[in-house]
Amino acid sequence: MTMARLERDFHFTRKHFDYFRRLSQDYSGIVVADNKYEMFYSRLTKRLRQLSLNSFDDYVSYLESHREEEFTEFINALTTNLTSFFRESHHFQFLQNQVIPQLLQRNQRRISIWSAGCSVGEETYSIAITLAEAAQQHGFSWEVLATDIDTAVLDQARQGVYLLERVKNLPIAQKKRWFLKGKGKNEGYAKISRELRKNIRFEQLNLIQGFRFDKPFDVIFCRNVVIYFDRDTKVELVRRFASSLSSDGYLILGHSESLHGISDQFRSIGNTIYERI
Ligand SMILES: C[S@@+](CC[C@H](N)C(=O)[O-])C[C@H]1O[C@@H](n2cnc3c(N)ncnc32)[C@H](O)[C@@H]1O
């Protein structure tokens, strides 16, 4: 037994870990490897403290008796929400330099994008800024749907308030145009302008459950989400993405994700960008 284990505040066994990871995987599709044992301990310990519970056995009983309310908190505690503004910037350049001109050339006057697994919204607002800046120049309308399984990150995304530190690398003109700098008690924060927020819809959506939309999207961003899913879950999800895209729409994945061996409905055009065939 390691020192870290001896010093634990709560007794956390392999049986607890297996129980929690099974619950989480069945619901979210995220496959939890053995090396996530410590991460589960530290994230769920916070929840035990918030609830003033004395043991993981008590937490299991609590989870079972308060299934409706606690399950959301349980999932929120276990998701990994790492993100940033204009992360993997080539994807936004692709949107600006290829997708938008291509659609405008075809006389399409409304562009619709889905940010699937949007976390706290930095990806979504990066898409929105790219669209809004092009729309100012070329005069078209746009909308973004932003979804996540985690209700806590969605609340943050909806508010659109970020520490100045998070936006420090954005060009000054962009910050001035799309953010309001907080004053007084909001000092140190920047809020996304209403002009951007009004074209974005935030909704909770679990990607491993069914989804269907009235109108197809031109682009789906689903970056750094499917990396944790098993193969069958990916195959099914990508099949659904294909039917939610316009006939030659694009699916954009994260830097370490690929459709190789997963789908023949897309062709890779490089940089983890896929075009629907
Ligand atoms: C690492 S973040 C990626 C955020 C953003 N796409 C980016 O690349 O910057 C992964 C997000 O996927 C969400 N997620 C995980 N499983 C999901 C599922 N089954 N359905 C919807 N969202 C999920 C998590 O809650 C988390 O916010």
Tab-separated table of C-alpha atoms and ligand atoms in Angstrom:
chain	number	residue	atom	x	y	z
A	1	MET	CA	0.000	0.000	0.000
A	2	THR	CA	1.413	3.432	-0.928
A	3	MET	CA	1.750	6.371	1.476
A	4	ALA	CA	-0.881	8.249	-0.496
A	5	ARG	CA	-3.344	5.459	0.203
A	6	LEU	CA	-2.508	5.346	3.897
A	7	GLU	CA	-3.111	9.073	4.134
A	8	ARG	CA	-6.508	9.000	2.468
A	9	ASP	CA	-9.354	10.720	4.273
A	10	PHE	CA	-11.897	8.203	2.973
A	11	HIS	CA	-11.623	4.449	2.460
A	12	PHE	CA	-11.798	3.939	-1.340
A	13	THR	CA	-11.630	0.365	-2.604
A	14	ARG	CA	-11.335	-1.229	-6.014
A	15	LYS	CA	-14.976	-2.259	-5.634
A	16	HIS	CA	-16.034	1.382	-5.202
A	17	PHE	CA	-13.967	2.409	-8.233
A	18	ASP	CA	-15.463	-0.359	-10.406
A	19	TYR	CA	-18.987	0.534	-9.316
A	20	PHE	CA	-18.541	4.256	-10.104
A	21	ARG	CA	-16.798	3.712	-13.418
A	22	ARG	CA	-19.452	1.259	-14.608
A	23	LEU	CA	-22.212	3.771	-13.752
A	24	SER	CA	-20.373	6.571	-15.509
A	25	GLN	CA	-19.501	4.521	-18.589
A	26	ASP	CA	-23.030	3.179	-19.057
A	27	TYR	CA	-24.413	6.693	-19.050
A	28	SER	CA	-21.778	8.793	-20.827
A	29	GLY	CA	-19.958	6.250	-22.992
A	30	ILE	CA	-16.638	7.361	-21.529
A	31	VAL	CA	-14.418	4.338	-20.970
A	32	VAL	CA	-12.529	4.781	-17.707
A	33	ALA	CA	-9.068	3.208	-17.624
A	34	ASP	CA	-7.471	1.755	-14.456
A	35	ASN	CA	-5.164	4.753	-14.174
A	36	LYS	CA	-8.171	7.000	-13.434
A	37	TYR	CA	-8.440	5.497	-9.923
A	38	GLU	CA	-6.790	8.497	-8.223
A	39	MET	CA	-8.765	10.969	-10.323
A	40	PHE	CA	-12.056	9.329	-9.313
A	41	TYR	CA	-10.995	9.397	-5.679
A	42	SER	CA	-10.120	13.075	-5.658
A	43	ARG	CA	-13.135	14.255	-7.676
A	44	LEU	CA	-15.677	12.196	-5.752
A	45	THR	CA	-14.122	13.098	-2.394
A	46	LYS	CA	-15.100	16.715	-3.076
A	47	ARG	CA	-18.671	15.552	-3.539
A	48	LEU	CA	-18.594	13.560	-0.265
A	49	ARG	CA	-17.427	16.696	1.550
A	50	GLN	CA	-20.123	18.869	-0.027
A	51	LEU	CA	-22.726	16.359	1.131
A	52	SER	CA	-21.064	15.913	4.570
A	53	LEU	CA	-20.868	12.163	4.055
A	54	ASN	CA	-18.407	10.027	6.009
A	55	SER	CA	-17.604	7.225	3.578
A	56	PHE	CA	-17.838	6.020	-0.010
A	57	ASP	CA	-20.325	3.357	1.174
A	58	ASP	CA	-22.537	6.219	2.327
A	59	TYR	CA	-22.090	7.892	-1.050
A	60	VAL	CA	-23.153	4.710	-2.884
A	61	SER	CA	-26.326	4.564	-0.728
A	62	TYR	CA	-26.936	8.280	-1.277
A	63	LEU	CA	-26.537	7.939	-5.029
A	64	GLU	CA	-28.977	5.036	-5.086
A	65	SER	CA	-31.592	6.762	-2.945
A	66	HIS	CA	-31.311	10.175	-4.672
A	67	ARG	CA	-30.812	8.864	-8.163
A	68	GLU	CA	-32.527	11.708	-10.024
A	69	GLU	CA	-30.738	14.683	-8.437
A	70	GLU	CA	-27.415	13.168	-7.519
A	71	PHE	CA	-26.711	11.406	-10.774
A	72	THR	CA	-26.286	14.734	-12.605
A	73	GLU	CA	-23.824	15.932	-9.941
A	74	PHE	CA	-21.982	12.615	-10.120
A	75	ILE	CA	-21.546	12.893	-13.908
A	76	ASN	CA	-20.623	16.604	-13.662
A	77	ALA	CA	-17.884	15.702	-11.168
A	78	LEU	CA	-16.357	13.120	-13.486
A	79	THR	CA	-16.282	14.854	-16.871
A	80	THR	CA	-13.011	16.335	-18.120
A	81	ASN	CA	-13.686	19.825	-19.424
A	82	LEU	CA	-10.306	21.113	-20.615
A	83	THR	CA	-10.738	23.726	-23.352
A	84	SER	CA	-9.594	27.197	-24.466
A	85	PHE	CA	-10.439	29.999	-26.900
A	86	PHE	CA	-9.330	29.186	-30.463
A	87	ARG	CA	-7.815	25.892	-29.307
A	88	GLU	CA	-6.419	24.105	-32.415
A	89	SER	CA	-6.643	27.393	-34.297
A	90	HIS	CA	-6.352	25.796	-37.771
A	91	HIS	CA	-9.978	24.643	-37.408
A	92	PHE	CA	-11.179	28.243	-37.138
A	93	GLN	CA	-8.978	29.276	-40.065
A	94	PHE	CA	-10.569	26.471	-42.078
A	95	LEU	CA	-14.011	27.780	-41.160
A	96	GLN	CA	-13.070	31.332	-42.098
A	97	ASN	CA	-11.060	30.682	-45.256
A	98	GLN	CA	-12.781	27.661	-46.771
A	99	VAL	CA	-16.187	26.789	-45.375
A	100	ILE	CA	-17.700	30.267	-45.257
A	101	PRO	CA	-16.501	31.351	-48.762
A	102	GLN	CA	-17.642	27.998	-50.183
A	103	LEU	CA	-21.154	28.323	-48.750
A	104	LEU	CA	-21.453	31.970	-49.805
A	105	GLN	CA	-20.375	31.092	-53.311
A	106	ARG	CA	-23.326	28.705	-53.442
A	107	ASN	CA	-25.560	31.549	-52.354
A	108	GLN	CA	-26.271	30.022	-48.972
A	109	ARG	CA	-27.228	32.929	-46.703
A	110	ARG	CA	-27.568	31.088	-43.387
A	111	ILE	CA	-24.801	29.033	-41.756
A	112	SER	CA	-25.528	26.562	-39.019
A	113	ILE	CA	-22.901	24.929	-36.791
A	114	TRP	CA	-23.043	22.449	-33.895
A	115	SER	CA	-20.458	22.602	-31.113
A	116	ALA	CA	-20.916	19.095	-29.621
A	117	GLY	CA	-19.187	18.658	-26.250
A	118	CYS	CA	-18.798	22.423	-25.840
A	119	SER	CA	-17.578	22.394	-22.204
A	120	VAL	CA	-17.596	25.943	-20.704
A	121	GLY	CA	-18.198	27.525	-24.130
A	122	GLU	CA	-14.776	28.704	-25.268
A	123	GLU	CA	-14.964	26.537	-28.413
A	124	THR	CA	-18.507	27.739	-29.093
A	125	TYR	CA	-17.648	31.429	-28.777
A	126	SER	CA	-14.555	30.967	-30.960
A	127	ILE	CA	-16.865	29.581	-33.664
A	128	ALA	CA	-19.316	32.433	-33.062
A	129	ILE	CA	-16.609	35.122	-33.310
A	130	THR	CA	-15.358	33.610	-36.587
A	131	LEU	CA	-18.885	33.555	-38.009
A	132	ALA	CA	-19.854	37.016	-36.742
A	133	GLU	CA	-16.733	38.667	-38.158
A	134	ALA	CA	-17.314	37.112	-41.580
A	135	ALA	CA	-21.023	37.953	-41.405
A	136	GLN	CA	-20.204	41.624	-40.821
A	137	GLN	CA	-18.141	41.634	-43.965
A	138	HIS	CA	-20.334	39.500	-46.221
A	139	GLY	CA	-23.819	39.865	-44.788
A	140	PHE	CA	-25.222	36.428	-43.933
A	141	SER	CA	-26.972	35.043	-40.879
A	142	TRP	CA	-25.707	32.257	-38.629
A	143	GLU	CA	-26.625	30.120	-35.655
A	144	VAL	CA	-24.715	27.808	-33.329
A	145	LEU	CA	-26.088	24.954	-31.237
A	146	ALA	CA	-23.819	24.171	-28.263
A	147	THR	CA	-24.344	20.989	-26.253
A	148	ASP	CA	-22.691	19.054	-23.456
A	149	ILE	CA	-23.624	16.246	-21.091
A	150	ASP	CA	-22.397	18.281	-18.087
A	151	THR	CA	-24.998	20.755	-16.806
A	152	ALA	CA	-22.488	22.724	-14.692
A	153	VAL	CA	-20.238	23.600	-17.642
A	154	LEU	CA	-23.313	24.453	-19.719
A	155	ASP	CA	-24.406	26.984	-17.078
A	156	GLN	CA	-20.984	28.635	-17.306
A	157	ALA	CA	-21.098	28.564	-21.093
A	158	ARG	CA	-24.525	30.201	-21.109
A	159	GLN	CA	-23.313	33.009	-18.850
A	160	GLY	CA	-20.283	33.605	-21.080
A	161	VAL	CA	-18.177	35.113	-18.292
A	162	TYR	CA	-14.440	34.340	-18.282
A	163	LEU	CA	-11.384	35.289	-16.269
A	164	LEU	CA	-9.336	37.883	-18.206
A	165	GLU	CA	-6.498	35.379	-18.083
A	166	ARG	CA	-8.522	33.069	-20.403
A	167	VAL	CA	-8.796	35.723	-23.139
A	168	LYS	CA	-5.384	37.328	-22.767
A	169	ASN	CA	-4.019	35.895	-26.030
A	170	LEU	CA	-6.867	37.134	-28.214
A	171	PRO	CA	-6.130	40.159	-30.449
A	172	ILE	CA	-7.038	43.459	-28.747
A	173	ALA	CA	-9.508	44.380	-31.502
A	174	GLN	CA	-11.340	41.073	-30.998
A	175	LYS	CA	-11.535	41.574	-27.235
A	176	LYS	CA	-12.894	45.086	-27.680
A	177	ARG	CA	-15.433	43.988	-30.252
A	178	TRP	CA	-16.869	40.868	-28.579
A	179	PHE	CA	-16.261	41.178	-24.824
A	180	LEU	CA	-17.376	43.555	-22.079
A	181	LYS	CA	-14.729	44.149	-19.434
A	182	GLY	CA	-16.045	43.748	-15.895
A	183	LYS	CA	-15.966	46.667	-13.459
A	184	GLY	CA	-16.386	46.839	-9.680
A	185	LYS	CA	-17.286	43.418	-8.368
A	186	ASN	CA	-16.804	41.981	-11.884
A	187	GLU	CA	-13.240	43.282	-12.112
A	188	GLY	CA	-10.925	40.628	-13.552
A	189	TYR	CA	-13.641	39.099	-15.754
A	190	ALA	CA	-14.840	39.585	-19.332
A	191	LYS	CA	-18.351	38.831	-20.578
A	192	ILE	CA	-19.246	37.804	-24.102
A	193	SER	CA	-21.365	40.465	-25.838
A	194	ARG	CA	-25.098	39.924	-26.233
A	195	GLU	CA	-24.723	40.273	-29.975
A	196	LEU	CA	-22.837	36.953	-30.053
A	197	ARG	CA	-24.869	35.168	-27.382
A	198	LYS	CA	-28.194	35.841	-29.080
A	199	ASN	CA	-27.346	33.516	-31.984
A	200	ILE	CA	-26.302	30.592	-29.771
A	201	ARG	CA	-28.514	27.945	-28.153
A	202	PHE	CA	-27.083	25.946	-25.251
A	203	GLU	CA	-28.684	22.580	-24.481
A	204	GLN	CA	-27.853	19.494	-22.491
A	205	LEU	CA	-27.379	16.537	-24.818
A	206	ASN	CA	-25.822	13.151	-24.145
A	207	LEU	CA	-24.119	12.154	-27.396
A	208	ILE	CA	-24.571	8.457	-26.790
A	209	GLN	CA	-28.339	8.825	-26.677
A	210	GLY	CA	-30.344	9.365	-29.857
A	211	PHE	CA	-30.614	12.806	-31.427
A	212	ARG	CA	-32.404	14.153	-34.448
A	213	PHE	CA	-32.564	17.689	-35.832
A	214	ASP	CA	-35.025	19.359	-38.178
A	215	LYS	CA	-32.337	20.950	-40.297
A	216	PRO	CA	-28.857	19.721	-41.184
A	217	PHE	CA	-25.710	21.459	-39.909
A	218	ASP	CA	-23.017	22.767	-42.244
A	219	VAL	CA	-20.275	21.867	-39.769
A	220	ILE	CA	-20.112	19.786	-36.597
A	221	PHE	CA	-17.267	20.444	-34.176
A	222	CYS	CA	-16.860	17.440	-31.868
A	223	ARG	CA	-13.361	17.856	-30.567
A	224	ASN	CA	-11.659	16.007	-27.733
A	225	VAL	CA	-14.857	14.156	-26.814
A	226	VAL	CA	-14.929	10.808	-28.681
A	227	ILE	CA	-11.372	10.016	-27.591
A	228	TYR	CA	-12.822	8.410	-24.443
A	229	PHE	CA	-15.525	6.355	-26.227
A	230	ASP	CA	-15.193	2.692	-27.205
A	231	ARG	CA	-15.185	1.742	-30.900
A	232	ASP	CA	-18.857	0.722	-31.185
A	233	THR	CA	-19.970	3.951	-29.517
A	234	LYS	CA	-17.817	5.974	-31.945
A	235	VAL	CA	-19.158	4.088	-34.990
A	236	GLU	CA	-22.766	4.752	-33.982
A	237	LEU	CA	-22.131	8.403	-33.079
A	238	VAL	CA	-20.317	9.152	-36.342
A	239	ARG	CA	-23.159	7.516	-38.293
A	240	ARG	CA	-25.587	9.893	-36.534
A	241	PHE	CA	-23.292	12.853	-37.179
A	242	ALA	CA	-23.310	11.993	-40.903
A	243	SER	CA	-27.103	12.091	-40.987
A	244	SER	CA	-27.156	15.406	-39.094
A	245	LEU	CA	-24.886	17.122	-41.656
A	246	SER	CA	-25.704	18.689	-45.005
A	247	SER	CA	-24.688	16.536	-47.978
A	248	ASP	CA	-21.118	17.853	-48.138
A	249	GLY	CA	-20.840	19.168	-44.587
A	250	TYR	CA	-17.780	18.867	-42.373
A	251	LEU	CA	-17.029	17.011	-39.158
A	252	ILE	CA	-14.127	18.398	-37.139
A	253	LEU	CA	-12.437	16.244	-34.487
A	254	GLY	CA	-9.766	16.883	-31.842
A	255	HIS	CA	-6.021	16.603	-32.469
A	256	SER	CA	-5.642	12.979	-31.347
A	257	GLU	CA	-8.908	11.655	-32.804
A	258	SER	CA	-9.512	9.964	-36.142
A	259	LEU	CA	-12.241	8.277	-38.192
A	260	HIS	CA	-9.813	5.663	-39.467
A	261	GLY	CA	-11.644	2.308	-39.352
A	262	ILE	CA	-14.710	4.022	-37.875
A	263	SER	CA	-16.665	5.342	-40.872
A	264	ASP	CA	-16.704	5.274	-44.664
A	265	GLN	CA	-19.191	8.138	-44.860
A	266	PHE	CA	-16.415	10.733	-44.560
A	267	ARG	CA	-13.145	11.486	-46.279
A	268	SER	CA	-10.241	13.074	-44.470
A	269	ILE	CA	-9.085	16.413	-45.835
A	270	GLY	CA	-6.272	16.773	-43.297
A	271	ASN	CA	-5.861	18.447	-39.908
A	272	THR	CA	-8.558	16.200	-38.329
A	273	ILE	CA	-11.164	17.693	-40.680
A	274	TYR	CA	-13.546	15.302	-42.440
A	275	GLU	CA	-15.915	15.963	-45.328
A	276	ARG	CA	-19.138	14.016	-45.664
A	277	ILE	CA	-19.126	11.931	-48.847
B	1	LIG	C1	-12.195	17.893	-23.084
B	1	LIG	S1	-13.739	18.694	-23.261
B	1	LIG	C2	-13.616	19.319	-24.906
B	1	LIG	C3	-14.177	20.719	-25.051
B	1	LIG	C4	-14.070	21.321	-26.459
B	1	LIG	N1	-14.770	20.524	-27.427
B	1	LIG	C5	-12.627	21.500	-26.865
B	1	LIG	O1	-12.090	20.675	-27.619
B	1	LIG	O2	-12.000	22.470	-26.430
B	1	LIG	C6	-14.835	17.278	-23.477
B	1	LIG	C7	-16.306	17.622	-23.210
B	1	LIG	O3	-17.113	16.530	-23.665
B	1	LIG	C8	-18.199	16.377	-22.779
B	1	LIG	N2	-18.741	14.999	-22.895
B	1	LIG	C9	-18.199	13.846	-22.475
B	1	LIG	N3	-19.017	12.813	-22.726
B	1	LIG	C10	-20.112	13.327	-23.335
B	1	LIG	C11	-21.320	12.759	-23.841
B	1	LIG	N4	-21.583	11.453	-23.758
B	1	LIG	N5	-22.221	13.589	-24.396
B	1	LIG	C12	-21.982	14.928	-24.474
B	1	LIG	N6	-20.864	15.528	-24.013
B	1	LIG	C13	-19.933	14.726	-23.449
B	1	LIG	C14	-17.586	16.678	-21.405
B	1	LIG	O4	-18.556	17.031	-20.450
B	1	LIG	C15	-16.613	17.804	-21.727
B	1	LIG	O5	-17.171	19.076	-21.476
